[in-house]
Each structure stands twice: as C-alpha cells, then as structure tokens.
Amino acid sequence: MALLVSMLKRILFFFFLFCCLFSFNACLLNPIVRDLLFPEKDPSSKSLLGLLALTVNTNTRVELNHSWAGVRKGESLQLEASYFMYGSKVDSTFQWSSSNPSVATVDANGFVQSIGNGKVYITATSADGRAGASSDITVYTGYVYASLDTSNLVGHLTMNHTTGVLTPTGTIYVGLSTGPTGIAADPSGKYLFTGDFYGGTISQFLINQTTGVLTANSTPTAPAGIQPRNIVITPDGRYLYLASQGTMAIRAYAINANGTLTFINSYSTSNLQTQIQISRNGNFIFYLSSAQTELVSYRINYSDGTLTQAGVSPAFTNTGSDNVATHPNGNFLYVGSYPDLTILRLDPETGSMNFVDSVNHAKSINGSAIHPSGLFYYLIHMIEGIIACYTIDPITGKIAYASAVTGYSTTSLRFMVIDPTGRFAYVADNGGDLLQFSINQITGELTLIGSVDPGGVQWNLIFL
C-alpha cells in the first residue's frame, strides 16, 4: 500500500509539473511577462526556464494563409490563421497585431487594411499564447522610377495592377551632365534620391503621395564624393548609404524630416566597387573587399548612422563582378561573382558569413533580383543579353538553374525589380526600352509582355 501511495504521489507530481510548464509557456509568450523574465531576450534564451518553455512549445504552431503578400495602397487582405497542436488542427481564436499601423492595420478577425507605403508584419497569436505566426506584407503604390543616365532624367511610370504593363507618366530633369545611376526611395514613399555619377551629387526629390510625380526638394542636391553609384536606405527610413566609386568609400547620410540629407561620415574601402547592399533586417551594409574576393559586412549604429566593420566572408573566386542580393528570410546572401555565383549564410545578429555553395555560370553579371516568395533568383547577364532564373531551396539557400530568356541587346541589360505581389518583373535596358515580364508563380519563368520607353535608356530601377 505504501508503495502504491508513493507511486500515485509521483504521478500527481509530474502531472502538475507538466500542467505548470504549459501554463508557464503560455504566460511566457505574453510580451509583458516575457520582457520581465528575459529582458532584451526572447523565449529561446538559454536559461533553464526559457529552454523548458521552448521544449513544450515545439508541439504547437500557427499557420497563416499568406506568409507574405503585396497589397496595393488603399486595398485590403483577409488573413486566416490555423492552430495546430501535436500535428492536429484545434479550434482557437487569435490575437492579431500590426508591427506598423501607419503602413497597415488589422482587426480582430485578421482583416488587413493598407494605409501607406512600406513593410509591415501582421502577427496572429493563439488564444493560449503558446504559438504565433507573422505575414510579411509590403504595401505599394505601383510606381516605377528609372534613372535615365544619358538623358540626365528620372522617368516615372505607373503599373496596371491587372496586366502589369507600365504607362509613362513623366520625367524630371536632374541636371546637366549629372548622369543619374543609383536610385532609391525611403520606405514611406515620400522621398527619392539618385546617385549622380558625373555630377558628384545625390539629387533629392519629393514624391507626390497622390500622383507619384517628382519635384526637386528645397535643397536639390547633396555632395556625394567622386562618381557616386548605388544607394540603399535603412528600413526605418532614417539613414542612406552610398557607394562612391571614385572616392572608393561608403558615404553615410541622415535623412532629415523634410527629405534632405545630412552627411555623417565616409568609410574608405580601397576599392572601386560600385554596388552596395543592406541586410533584410537593416542591421548591416555589405560591400566587396578591395580584391573583390570577399564580402565585408558593416554594422549600422542606429543611434547615429555610423558604421563599424562586423564580418568578412570566406574568400571566393571573382574577376570583376559586383552584385549582391539578399534572401527574404534574411539568412542568405547571393554574390554575383565570376565565373561562379557564391552563396553565403549570414548570421543576422552578428554579421558573420559562412560559405554555402558556388554555382558555375561563366557569364557576366550586372544585376540580380530575388522573388518575394524567396523561391526564385534571377541573374542579369549583361554582355550576353540573358536573364537566367534559378530555383531556391529556402532551407539550405542553394539554387538550381531553371530557365532563361535570351536574345536581348548585348552589353545593355542592367538591373531588375519585381513588384511586391511577385507577378511582374521589369528590367532596365541601357540600349533601348524598359523590358516588362510576367512571372510564372510555379516555375519562376519569365514571359515578355512588352517594352516601354520611360523617356530614355535606363540604368537602374526602383519599385514603390
């Protein structure tokens, strides 16, 4: 009898411990409680309590009907969530939240209403607080801006939401012999900037929120060193970084409330590298090393916009190509090296990089783009007039050749942008009209749907 009582006590003990773990885990996922237990950490902290909670939580998950989406400004999207426990779907209500209500809001039923341009995460958390999932949503207007370097203009086009066809809606003069090449807009869609290769300036424009028309800012330009090229802007729209080719430096600027720029600092690279890239989480800037056989990451200090070198990739073969693309999941970098494309795994917290794979292509590379689904990668082979499509394994980051479109002007193809819905792609052609494609959502294959003259030959594009 005593043995039986002892066994019952042990069973009851473990039963109550199990219940407490479940209750604690639900409590832990409450943001307020979590911040108290793990200040500046998440539930995956290696503390004992965090590990216990994480162990319990591996058997629950939330799935959304859209893990990503592009929503045109002013339009809406219905998100639906499902809750799974131990592999079986169970009934649950959800708490919905928006990471940025100025971009999009969400109601108690998962109905998303877009408000303004930008990126937003809509999150559904199960009623017991034990699991959640987020949808990565981009709100867009459907405007394409092209830097027309030989015409000293910026062209503005508007996309037909159904067909993807662009209609030219005007140009704006940048300045005599400026040669605008690099182009970028702040995430809210209020300001646009061009790197003026021959002018040694960054041109500053205001974007009409109703029509998309550009006007010169009150201070039209900012000094940009010698031969400024590519531009990137942080996800919060506070800082701009420029690849200054002739100065061989990365130049950092603060974006003021009126859309003008204030110079912060210049960081020597000892390299004529013309392109610059930013990580998906906005923590790092990427730039090829002086020998162009390594990628260097720089951490962004968000208190003042300054940069500090964070990591250097393993060396890879490269003889002049200079393009870097980032995967939507933030874990992989694709370096347009020659003769092999180089894939690196990025630690999004430290900026360190490790080798994943290399894929031989033996062609020139100028631009590249990754589909918002993260399933397709496109390479612009400038000299050969080819746009190649590769499929991506988002778990490993590795790619496999899938298809190509060929026969375009040699030495002319430059850069590519994809609309946030993933249905259409646009390629700048420095020898002719802007190219327009539809995208097969299953295979990633491109189909030409026409070309359009934006007011001159194009160097670079941005989709807003």
mmCIF file of N, CA and C in Angstrom, residues 106-235:
data_model
loop_
_atom_site.group_PDB
_atom_site.id
_atom_site.type_symbol
_atom_site.label_atom_id
_atom_site.label_comp_id
_atom_site.label_asym_id
_atom_site.label_seq_id
_atom_site.Cartn_x
_atom_site.Cartn_y
_atom_site.Cartn_z
ATOM 1 N N VAL A 106 -4.831 45.859 -38.682
ATOM 2 C CA VAL A 106 -5.505 44.561 -38.726
ATOM 3 C C VAL A 106 -6.556 44.534 -37.623
ATOM 4 N N ASP A 107 -7.738 43.979 -37.929
ATOM 5 C CA ASP A 107 -8.783 43.917 -36.913
ATOM 6 C C ASP A 107 -8.777 42.563 -36.207
ATOM 7 N N ALA A 108 -9.750 42.335 -35.343
ATOM 8 C CA ALA A 108 -9.791 41.124 -34.525
ATOM 9 C C ALA A 108 -10.035 39.864 -35.341
ATOM 10 N N ASN A 109 -10.412 40.014 -36.608
ATOM 11 C CA ASN A 109 -10.694 38.866 -37.466
ATOM 12 C C ASN A 109 -9.630 38.638 -38.532
ATOM 13 N N GLY A 110 -8.502 39.357 -38.446
ATOM 14 C CA GLY A 110 -7.422 39.181 -39.408
ATOM 15 C C GLY A 110 -7.598 39.950 -40.698
ATOM 16 N N PHE A 111 -8.513 40.929 -40.709
ATOM 17 C CA PHE A 111 -8.731 41.734 -41.910
ATOM 18 C C PHE A 111 -7.714 42.868 -41.931
ATOM 19 N N VAL A 112 -6.861 42.873 -42.959
ATOM 20 C CA VAL A 112 -5.771 43.833 -43.066
ATOM 21 C C VAL A 112 -6.164 44.960 -43.998
ATOM 22 N N GLN A 113 -6.006 46.197 -43.541
ATOM 23 C CA GLN A 113 -6.276 47.369 -44.369
ATOM 24 C C GLN A 113 -4.969 48.135 -44.559
ATOM 25 N N SER A 114 -4.547 48.281 -45.809
ATOM 26 C CA SER A 114 -3.305 49.002 -46.085
ATOM 27 C C SER A 114 -3.532 50.506 -45.959
ATOM 28 N N ILE A 115 -2.508 51.192 -45.461
ATOM 29 C CA ILE A 115 -2.602 52.631 -45.197
ATOM 30 C C ILE A 115 -1.577 53.419 -46.008
ATOM 31 N N GLY A 116 -0.297 53.015 -45.896
ATOM 32 C CA GLY A 116 0.778 53.752 -46.552
ATOM 33 C C GLY A 116 1.890 52.829 -46.989
ATOM 34 N N ASN A 117 2.767 53.323 -47.851
ATOM 35 C CA ASN A 117 3.866 52.513 -48.374
ATOM 36 C C ASN A 117 4.756 51.983 -47.265
ATOM 37 N N GLY A 118 5.293 50.788 -47.483
ATOM 38 C CA GLY A 118 6.278 50.245 -46.566
ATOM 39 C C GLY A 118 6.078 48.775 -46.274
ATOM 40 N N LYS A 119 6.913 48.269 -45.362
ATOM 41 C CA LYS A 119 6.859 46.874 -44.928
ATOM 42 C C LYS A 119 6.190 46.807 -43.566
ATOM 43 N N VAL A 120 5.412 45.730 -43.335
ATOM 44 C CA VAL A 120 4.743 45.551 -42.051
ATOM 45 C C VAL A 120 4.607 44.048 -41.793
ATOM 46 N N TYR A 121 4.682 43.665 -40.537
ATOM 47 C CA TYR A 121 4.448 42.285 -40.135
ATOM 48 C C TYR A 121 3.120 42.215 -39.391
ATOM 49 N N ILE A 122 2.207 41.394 -39.907
ATOM 50 C CA ILE A 122 0.928 41.157 -39.248
ATOM 51 C C ILE A 122 1.026 39.810 -38.539
ATOM 52 N N THR A 123 0.813 39.813 -37.231
ATOM 53 C CA THR A 123 1.039 38.624 -36.418
ATOM 54 C C THR A 123 -0.259 38.117 -35.809
ATOM 55 N N ALA A 124 -0.435 36.798 -35.872
ATOM 56 C CA ALA A 124 -1.551 36.120 -35.213
ATOM 57 C C ALA A 124 -0.997 35.262 -34.087
ATOM 58 N N THR A 125 -1.499 35.467 -32.860
ATOM 59 C CA THR A 125 -1.077 34.692 -31.699
ATOM 60 C C THR A 125 -2.262 33.897 -31.185
ATOM 61 N N SER A 126 -2.050 32.613 -30.919
ATOM 62 C CA SER A 126 -3.131 31.755 -30.446
ATOM 63 C C SER A 126 -3.671 32.247 -29.109
ATOM 64 N N ALA A 127 -4.922 31.885 -28.810
ATOM 65 C CA ALA A 127 -5.586 32.383 -27.600
ATOM 66 C C ALA A 127 -4.847 31.982 -26.335
ATOM 67 N N ASP A 128 -4.196 30.805 -26.346
ATOM 68 C CA ASP A 128 -3.465 30.387 -25.155
ATOM 69 C C ASP A 128 -2.068 30.992 -25.083
ATOM 70 N N GLY A 129 -1.693 31.780 -26.118
ATOM 71 C CA GLY A 129 -0.404 32.460 -26.111
ATOM 72 C C GLY A 129 0.785 31.582 -26.379
ATOM 73 N N ARG A 130 0.568 30.346 -26.770
ATOM 74 C CA ARG A 130 1.677 29.410 -26.911
ATOM 75 C C ARG A 130 2.314 29.389 -28.291
ATOM 76 N N ALA A 131 1.693 29.979 -29.288
ATOM 77 C CA ALA A 131 2.263 29.947 -30.638
ATOM 78 C C ALA A 131 1.766 31.156 -31.426
ATOM 79 N N GLY A 132 2.536 31.513 -32.434
ATOM 80 C CA GLY A 132 2.150 32.633 -33.289
ATOM 81 C C GLY A 132 2.860 32.545 -34.627
ATOM 82 N N ALA A 133 2.380 33.317 -35.587
ATOM 83 C CA ALA A 133 2.994 33.374 -36.914
ATOM 84 C C ALA A 133 2.763 34.766 -37.483
ATOM 85 N N SER A 134 3.664 35.182 -38.384
ATOM 86 C CA SER A 134 3.581 36.512 -38.973
ATOM 87 C C SER A 134 3.569 36.448 -40.489
ATOM 88 N N SER A 135 2.857 37.388 -41.082
ATOM 89 C CA SER A 135 2.848 37.560 -42.529
ATOM 90 C C SER A 135 3.641 38.809 -42.882
ATOM 91 N N ASP A 136 4.600 38.665 -43.790
ATOM 92 C CA ASP A 136 5.456 39.763 -44.233
ATOM 93 C C ASP A 136 4.746 40.465 -45.392
ATOM 94 N N ILE A 137 4.232 41.651 -45.133
ATOM 95 C CA ILE A 137 3.405 42.347 -46.122
ATOM 96 C C ILE A 137 4.093 43.631 -46.582
ATOM 97 N N THR A 138 4.091 43.839 -47.891
ATOM 98 C CA THR A 138 4.597 45.079 -48.481
ATOM 99 C C THR A 138 3.421 45.846 -49.083
ATOM 100 N N VAL A 139 3.254 47.082 -48.643
ATOM 101 C CA VAL A 139 2.222 47.952 -49.207
ATOM 102 C C VAL A 139 2.891 48.827 -50.272
ATOM 103 N N TYR A 140 2.326 48.835 -51.472
ATOM 104 C CA TYR A 140 2.950 49.525 -52.597
ATOM 105 C C TYR A 140 1.920 50.379 -53.343
ATOM 106 N N THR A 141 2.421 51.309 -54.164
ATOM 107 C CA THR A 141 1.549 52.153 -54.972
ATOM 108 C C THR A 141 1.518 51.733 -56.430
ATOM 109 N N GLY A 142 2.541 51.026 -56.891
ATOM 110 C CA GLY A 142 2.590 50.614 -58.287
ATOM 111 C C GLY A 142 3.328 51.591 -59.172
ATOM 112 N N TYR A 143 4.279 52.338 -58.584
ATOM 113 C CA TYR A 143 5.087 53.278 -59.364
ATOM 114 C C TYR A 143 6.472 52.687 -59.603
ATOM 115 N N VAL A 144 6.986 52.871 -60.818
ATOM 116 C CA VAL A 144 8.360 52.520 -61.146
ATOM 117 C C VAL A 144 9.093 53.802 -61.505
ATOM 118 N N TYR A 145 10.270 53.981 -60.912
ATOM 119 C CA TYR A 145 11.123 55.124 -61.237
ATOM 120 C C TYR A 145 12.416 54.584 -61.837
ATOM 121 N N ALA A 146 12.868 55.208 -62.926
ATOM 122 C CA ALA A 146 14.061 54.753 -63.634
ATOM 123 C C ALA A 146 15.050 55.899 -63.765
ATOM 124 N N SER A 147 16.316 55.623 -63.439
ATOM 125 C CA SER A 147 17.366 56.623 -63.665
ATOM 126 C C SER A 147 17.791 56.534 -65.128
ATOM 127 N N LEU A 148 17.648 57.636 -65.856
ATOM 128 C CA LEU A 148 17.951 57.708 -67.294
ATOM 129 C C LEU A 148 19.263 58.462 -67.433
ATOM 130 N N ASP A 149 20.371 57.737 -67.307
ATOM 131 C CA ASP A 149 21.668 58.382 -67.110
ATOM 132 C C ASP A 149 22.129 59.228 -68.281
ATOM 133 N N THR A 150 21.927 58.762 -69.511
ATOM 134 C CA THR A 150 22.425 59.537 -70.655
ATOM 135 C C THR A 150 21.549 60.744 -70.970
ATOM 136 N N SER A 151 20.315 60.749 -70.444
ATOM 137 C CA SER A 151 19.402 61.877 -70.669
ATOM 138 C C SER A 151 19.372 62.847 -69.496
ATOM 139 N N ASN A 152 20.070 62.490 -68.404
ATOM 140 C CA ASN A 152 20.069 63.315 -67.187
ATOM 141 C C ASN A 152 18.651 63.504 -66.645
ATOM 142 N N LEU A 153 17.871 62.419 -66.684
ATOM 143 C CA LEU A 153 16.474 62.471 -66.258
ATOM 144 C C LEU A 153 16.169 61.319 -65.308
ATOM 145 N N VAL A 154 15.044 61.440 -64.608
ATOM 146 C CA VAL A 154 14.430 60.319 -63.904
ATOM 147 C C VAL A 154 13.046 60.126 -64.497
ATOM 148 N N GLY A 155 12.748 58.912 -64.943
ATOM 149 C CA GLY A 155 11.453 58.622 -65.530
ATOM 150 C C GLY A 155 10.498 58.041 -64.495
ATOM 151 N N HIS A 156 9.206 58.367 -64.643
ATOM 152 C CA HIS A 156 8.166 57.880 -63.727
ATOM 153 C C HIS A 156 7.134 57.111 -64.544
ATOM 154 N N LEU A 157 6.820 55.874 -64.104
ATOM 155 C CA LEU A 157 5.830 55.047 -64.788
ATOM 156 C C LEU A 157 4.860 54.477 -63.757
ATOM 157 N N THR A 158 3.641 54.158 -64.219
ATOM 158 C CA THR A 158 2.624 53.600 -63.338
ATOM 159 C C THR A 158 2.206 52.235 -63.854
ATOM 160 N N MET A 159 2.115 51.255 -62.949
ATOM 161 C CA MET A 159 1.792 49.886 -63.323
ATOM 162 C C MET A 159 0.286 49.659 -63.350
ATOM 163 N N ASN A 160 -0.180 48.971 -64.393
ATOM 164 C CA ASN A 160 -1.552 48.484 -64.415
ATOM 165 C C ASN A 160 -1.612 47.284 -63.475
ATOM 166 N N HIS A 161 -2.455 47.379 -62.456
ATOM 167 C CA HIS A 161 -2.470 46.365 -61.406
ATOM 168 C C HIS A 161 -2.861 44.986 -61.934
ATOM 169 N N THR A 162 -3.629 44.947 -63.001
ATOM 170 C CA THR A 162 -4.102 43.669 -63.547
ATOM 171 C C THR A 162 -3.120 43.069 -64.545
ATOM 172 N N THR A 163 -2.638 43.889 -65.480
ATOM 173 C CA THR A 163 -1.794 43.371 -66.563
ATOM 174 C C THR A 163 -0.305 43.492 -66.295
ATOM 175 N N GLY A 164 0.076 44.381 -65.387
ATOM 176 C CA GLY A 164 1.486 44.616 -65.118
ATOM 177 C C GLY A 164 2.150 45.563 -66.087
ATOM 178 N N VAL A 165 1.438 45.994 -67.119
ATOM 179 C CA VAL A 165 2.014 46.895 -68.132
ATOM 180 C C VAL A 165 2.213 48.289 -67.529
ATOM 181 N N LEU A 166 3.353 48.905 -67.850
ATOM 182 C CA LEU A 166 3.685 50.237 -67.340
ATOM 183 C C LEU A 166 3.276 51.321 -68.326
ATOM 184 N N THR A 167 2.799 52.428 -67.777
ATOM 185 C CA THR A 167 2.482 53.608 -68.584
ATOM 186 C C THR A 167 3.374 54.764 -68.150
ATOM 187 N N PRO A 168 4.152 55.356 -69.082
ATOM 188 C CA PRO A 168 4.987 56.506 -68.705
ATOM 189 C C PRO A 168 4.114 57.678 -68.262
ATOM 190 N N THR A 169 4.477 58.316 -67.164
ATOM 191 C CA THR A 169 3.700 59.453 -66.658
ATOM 192 C C THR A 169 4.540 60.700 -66.463
ATOM 193 N N GLY A 170 5.772 60.710 -67.000
ATOM 194 C CA GLY A 170 6.563 61.929 -66.949
ATOM 195 C C GLY A 170 8.008 61.689 -66.585
ATOM 196 N N THR A 171 8.807 62.720 -66.760
ATOM 197 C CA THR A 171 10.215 62.702 -66.383
ATOM 198 C C THR A 171 10.534 63.983 -65.628
ATOM 199 N N ILE A 172 11.647 63.974 -64.926
ATOM 200 C CA ILE A 172 12.136 65.181 -64.264
ATOM 201 C C ILE A 172 13.623 65.313 -64.544
ATOM 202 N N TYR A 173 14.043 66.523 -64.803
ATOM 203 C CA TYR A 173 15.438 66.818 -65.142
ATOM 204 C C TYR A 173 16.279 66.829 -63.869
ATOM 205 N N VAL A 174 17.414 66.119 -63.917
ATOM 206 C CA VAL A 174 18.298 66.061 -62.751
ATOM 207 C C VAL A 174 19.326 67.182 -62.799
ATOM 208 N N GLY A 175 19.903 67.424 -63.951
ATOM 209 C CA GLY A 175 20.913 68.474 -64.079
ATOM 210 C C GLY A 175 21.861 68.145 -65.204
ATOM 211 N N LEU A 176 22.448 69.149 -65.826
ATOM 212 C CA LEU A 176 23.333 68.969 -66.964
ATOM 213 C C LEU A 176 24.526 68.099 -66.589
ATOM 214 N N SER A 177 24.776 67.066 -67.396
ATOM 215 C CA SER A 177 25.932 66.178 -67.236
ATOM 216 C C SER A 177 25.996 65.549 -65.852
ATOM 217 N N THR A 178 24.845 65.206 -65.297
ATOM 218 C CA THR A 178 24.833 64.574 -63.970
ATOM 219 C C THR A 178 24.960 63.057 -64.055
ATOM 220 N N GLY A 179 24.312 62.454 -65.045
ATOM 221 C CA GLY A 179 24.387 61.002 -65.213
ATOM 222 C C GLY A 179 23.828 60.223 -64.038
ATOM 223 N N PRO A 180 22.542 60.376 -63.697
ATOM 224 C CA PRO A 180 21.981 59.628 -62.565
ATOM 225 C C PRO A 180 22.023 58.122 -62.824
ATOM 226 N N THR A 181 22.539 57.377 -61.869
ATOM 227 C CA THR A 181 22.631 55.917 -62.000
ATOM 228 C C THR A 181 21.891 55.240 -60.841
ATOM 229 N N GLY A 182 22.496 55.223 -59.652
ATOM 230 C CA GLY A 182 21.834 54.632 -58.495
ATOM 231 C C GLY A 182 20.556 55.371 -58.153
ATOM 232 N N ILE A 183 19.546 54.646 -57.627
ATOM 233 C CA ILE A 183 18.260 55.260 -57.306
ATOM 234 C C ILE A 183 17.648 54.528 -56.114
ATOM 235 N N ALA A 184 17.016 55.286 -55.216
ATOM 236 C CA ALA A 184 16.395 54.694 -54.032
ATOM 237 C C ALA A 184 15.312 55.630 -53.522
ATOM 238 N N ALA A 185 14.317 55.057 -52.836
ATOM 239 C CA ALA A 185 13.251 55.831 -52.201
ATOM 240 C C ALA A 185 13.134 55.382 -50.755
ATOM 241 N N ASP A 186 12.730 56.304 -49.885
ATOM 242 C CA ASP A 186 12.535 55.904 -48.492
ATOM 243 C C ASP A 186 11.313 54.991 -48.412
ATOM 244 N N PRO A 187 11.242 54.100 -47.417
ATOM 245 C CA PRO A 187 10.163 53.110 -47.375
ATOM 246 C C PRO A 187 8.757 53.691 -47.360
ATOM 247 N N SER A 188 8.590 54.899 -46.814
ATOM 248 C CA SER A 188 7.256 55.502 -46.761
ATOM 249 C C SER A 188 6.820 56.080 -48.099
ATOM 250 N N GLY A 189 7.739 56.121 -49.069
ATOM 251 C CA GLY A 189 7.402 56.607 -50.405
ATOM 252 C C GLY A 189 7.264 58.106 -50.515
ATOM 253 N N LYS A 190 7.940 58.856 -49.643
ATOM 254 C CA LYS A 190 7.843 60.314 -49.670
ATOM 255 C C LYS A 190 9.009 60.967 -50.399
ATOM 256 N N TYR A 191 10.184 60.331 -50.361
ATOM 257 C CA TYR A 191 11.386 60.955 -50.912
ATOM 258 C C TYR A 191 12.122 59.985 -51.837
ATOM 259 N N LEU A 192 12.730 60.532 -52.891
ATOM 260 C CA LEU A 192 13.510 59.738 -53.835
ATOM 261 C C LEU A 192 14.875 60.378 -54.013
ATOM 262 N N PHE A 193 15.904 59.526 -54.222
ATOM 263 C CA PHE A 193 17.279 60.013 -54.342
ATOM 264 C C PHE A 193 17.964 59.301 -55.511
ATOM 265 N N THR A 194 18.845 60.025 -56.199
ATOM 266 C CA THR A 194 19.667 59.416 -57.244
ATOM 267 C C THR A 194 21.131 59.733 -56.991
ATOM 268 N N GLY A 195 21.999 58.735 -57.274
ATOM 269 C CA GLY A 195 23.437 58.972 -57.259
ATOM 270 C C GLY A 195 23.862 59.453 -58.634
ATOM 271 N N ASP A 196 24.353 60.687 -58.716
ATOM 272 C CA ASP A 196 24.670 61.331 -59.999
ATOM 273 C C ASP A 196 26.147 61.126 -60.323
ATOM 274 N N PHE A 197 26.416 60.139 -61.201
ATOM 275 C CA PHE A 197 27.768 59.664 -61.426
ATOM 276 C C PHE A 197 28.708 60.771 -61.894
ATOM 277 N N TYR A 198 28.269 61.592 -62.819
ATOM 278 C CA TYR A 198 29.135 62.654 -63.340
ATOM 279 C C TYR A 198 29.007 63.948 -62.541
ATOM 280 N N GLY A 199 27.896 64.131 -61.887
ATOM 281 C CA GLY A 199 27.685 65.365 -61.125
ATOM 282 C C GLY A 199 28.306 65.356 -59.752
ATOM 283 N N GLY A 200 28.670 64.166 -59.232
ATOM 284 C CA GLY A 200 29.241 64.093 -57.893
ATOM 285 C C GLY A 200 28.254 64.498 -56.811
ATOM 286 N N THR A 201 26.977 64.266 -57.071
ATOM 287 C CA THR A 201 25.941 64.678 -56.128
ATOM 288 C C THR A 201 24.916 63.565 -55.919
ATOM 289 N N ILE A 202 24.117 63.736 -54.885
ATOM 290 C CA ILE A 202 22.889 62.976 -54.716
ATOM 291 C C ILE A 202 21.746 63.956 -54.941
ATOM 292 N N SER A 203 20.908 63.674 -55.936
ATOM 293 C CA SER A 203 19.744 64.531 -56.168
ATOM 294 C C SER A 203 18.626 64.124 -55.219
ATOM 295 N N GLN A 204 17.888 65.116 -54.706
ATOM 296 C CA GLN A 204 16.876 64.907 -53.686
ATOM 297 C C GLN A 204 15.514 65.347 -54.218
ATOM 298 N N PHE A 205 14.535 64.425 -54.219
ATOM 299 C CA PHE A 205 13.217 64.708 -54.774
ATOM 300 C C PHE A 205 12.122 64.420 -53.753
ATOM 301 N N LEU A 206 11.006 65.140 -53.921
ATOM 302 C CA LEU A 206 9.783 64.863 -53.179
ATOM 303 C C LEU A 206 8.846 64.074 -54.080
ATOM 304 N N ILE A 207 8.121 63.105 -53.498
ATOM 305 C CA ILE A 207 7.175 62.288 -54.253
ATOM 306 C C ILE A 207 5.763 62.688 -53.878
ATOM 307 N N ASN A 208 4.979 63.089 -54.867
ATOM 308 C CA ASN A 208 3.580 63.418 -54.630
ATOM 309 C C ASN A 208 2.838 62.149 -54.214
ATOM 310 N N GLN A 209 2.205 62.163 -53.027
ATOM 311 C CA GLN A 209 1.598 60.962 -52.490
ATOM 312 C C GLN A 209 0.332 60.541 -53.232
ATOM 313 N N THR A 210 -0.202 61.420 -54.039
ATOM 314 C CA THR A 210 -1.408 61.098 -54.806
ATOM 315 C C THR A 210 -1.098 60.644 -56.220
ATOM 316 N N THR A 211 -0.150 61.324 -56.860
ATOM 317 C CA THR A 211 0.135 61.059 -58.271
ATOM 318 C C THR A 211 1.468 60.350 -58.518
ATOM 319 N N GLY A 212 2.381 60.409 -57.554
ATOM 320 C CA GLY A 212 3.711 59.844 -57.742
ATOM 321 C C GLY A 212 4.666 60.760 -58.474
ATOM 322 N N VAL A 213 4.216 61.947 -58.867
ATOM 323 C CA VAL A 213 5.055 62.887 -59.609
ATOM 324 C C VAL A 213 6.192 63.392 -58.721
ATOM 325 N N LEU A 214 7.383 63.559 -59.312
ATOM 326 C CA LEU A 214 8.551 64.040 -58.595
ATOM 327 C C LEU A 214 8.720 65.539 -58.747
ATOM 328 N N THR A 215 9.159 66.198 -57.668
ATOM 329 C CA THR A 215 9.597 67.588 -57.719
ATOM 330 C C THR A 215 10.919 67.686 -56.968
ATOM 331 N N ALA A 216 11.765 68.617 -57.381
ATOM 332 C CA ALA A 216 13.038 68.808 -56.692
ATOM 333 C C ALA A 216 12.789 69.293 -55.272
ATOM 334 N N ASN A 217 13.547 68.771 -54.323
ATOM 335 C CA ASN A 217 13.429 69.199 -52.942
ATOM 336 C C ASN A 217 13.932 70.637 -52.806
ATOM 337 N N SER A 218 13.656 71.254 -51.656
ATOM 338 C CA SER A 218 14.067 72.647 -51.427
ATOM 339 C C SER A 218 15.574 72.811 -51.560
ATOM 340 N N THR A 219 16.318 71.837 -51.081
ATOM 341 C CA THR A 219 17.744 71.742 -51.374
ATOM 342 C C THR A 219 17.887 70.596 -52.364
ATOM 343 N N PRO A 220 18.136 70.881 -53.644
ATOM 344 C CA PRO A 220 18.009 69.837 -54.670
ATOM 345 C C PRO A 220 19.089 68.772 -54.662
ATOM 346 N N THR A 221 20.289 69.070 -54.139
ATOM 347 C CA THR A 221 21.370 68.086 -54.182
ATOM 348 C C THR A 221 22.162 68.097 -52.878
ATOM 349 N N ALA A 222 22.902 67.019 -52.666
ATOM 350 C CA ALA A 222 23.858 66.914 -51.559
ATOM 351 C C ALA A 222 25.178 66.402 -52.121
ATOM 352 N N PRO A 223 26.334 66.866 -51.617
ATOM 353 C CA PRO A 223 27.633 66.384 -52.109
ATOM 354 C C PRO A 223 27.761 64.882 -51.898
ATOM 355 N N ALA A 224 28.374 64.197 -52.881
ATOM 356 C CA ALA A 224 28.408 62.734 -52.813
ATOM 357 C C ALA A 224 29.761 62.144 -53.168
ATOM 358 N N GLY A 225 30.830 62.927 -53.134
ATOM 359 C CA GLY A 225 32.129 62.392 -53.489
ATOM 360 C C GLY A 225 32.270 62.255 -54.996
ATOM 361 N N ILE A 226 33.236 61.447 -55.420
ATOM 362 C CA ILE A 226 33.533 61.283 -56.836
ATOM 363 C C ILE A 226 32.830 60.039 -57.372
ATOM 364 N N GLN A 227 32.114 60.193 -58.461
ATOM 365 C CA GLN A 227 31.421 59.089 -59.150
ATOM 366 C C GLN A 227 30.523 58.269 -58.211
ATOM 367 N N PRO A 228 29.515 58.895 -57.613
ATOM 368 C CA PRO A 228 28.583 58.142 -56.762
ATOM 369 C C PRO A 228 27.744 57.186 -57.597
ATOM 370 N N ARG A 229 27.457 56.025 -57.027
ATOM 371 C CA ARG A 229 26.708 55.000 -57.755
ATOM 372 C C ARG A 229 25.466 54.565 -56.981
ATOM 373 N N ASN A 230 25.558 53.372 -56.418
ATOM 374 C CA ASN A 230 24.386 52.722 -55.843
ATOM 375 C C ASN A 230 24.041 53.279 -54.465
ATOM 376 N N ILE A 231 22.730 53.242 -54.133
ATOM 377 C CA ILE A 231 22.222 53.803 -52.878
ATOM 378 C C ILE A 231 21.332 52.774 -52.194
ATOM 379 N N VAL A 232 21.424 52.680 -50.870
ATOM 380 C CA VAL A 232 20.472 51.899 -50.073
ATOM 381 C C VAL A 232 19.998 52.748 -48.902
ATOM 382 N N ILE A 233 18.801 52.435 -48.404
ATOM 383 C CA ILE A 233 18.187 53.179 -47.301
ATOM 384 C C ILE A 233 17.737 52.180 -46.243
ATOM 385 N N THR A 234 17.895 52.516 -44.979
ATOM 386 C CA THR A 234 17.505 51.626 -43.892
ATOM 387 C C THR A 234 15.989 51.446 -43.868
ATOM 388 N N PRO A 235 15.495 50.303 -43.358
ATOM 389 C CA PRO A 235 14.052 50.027 -43.361
ATOM 390 C C PRO A 235 13.215 51.064 -42.634
#
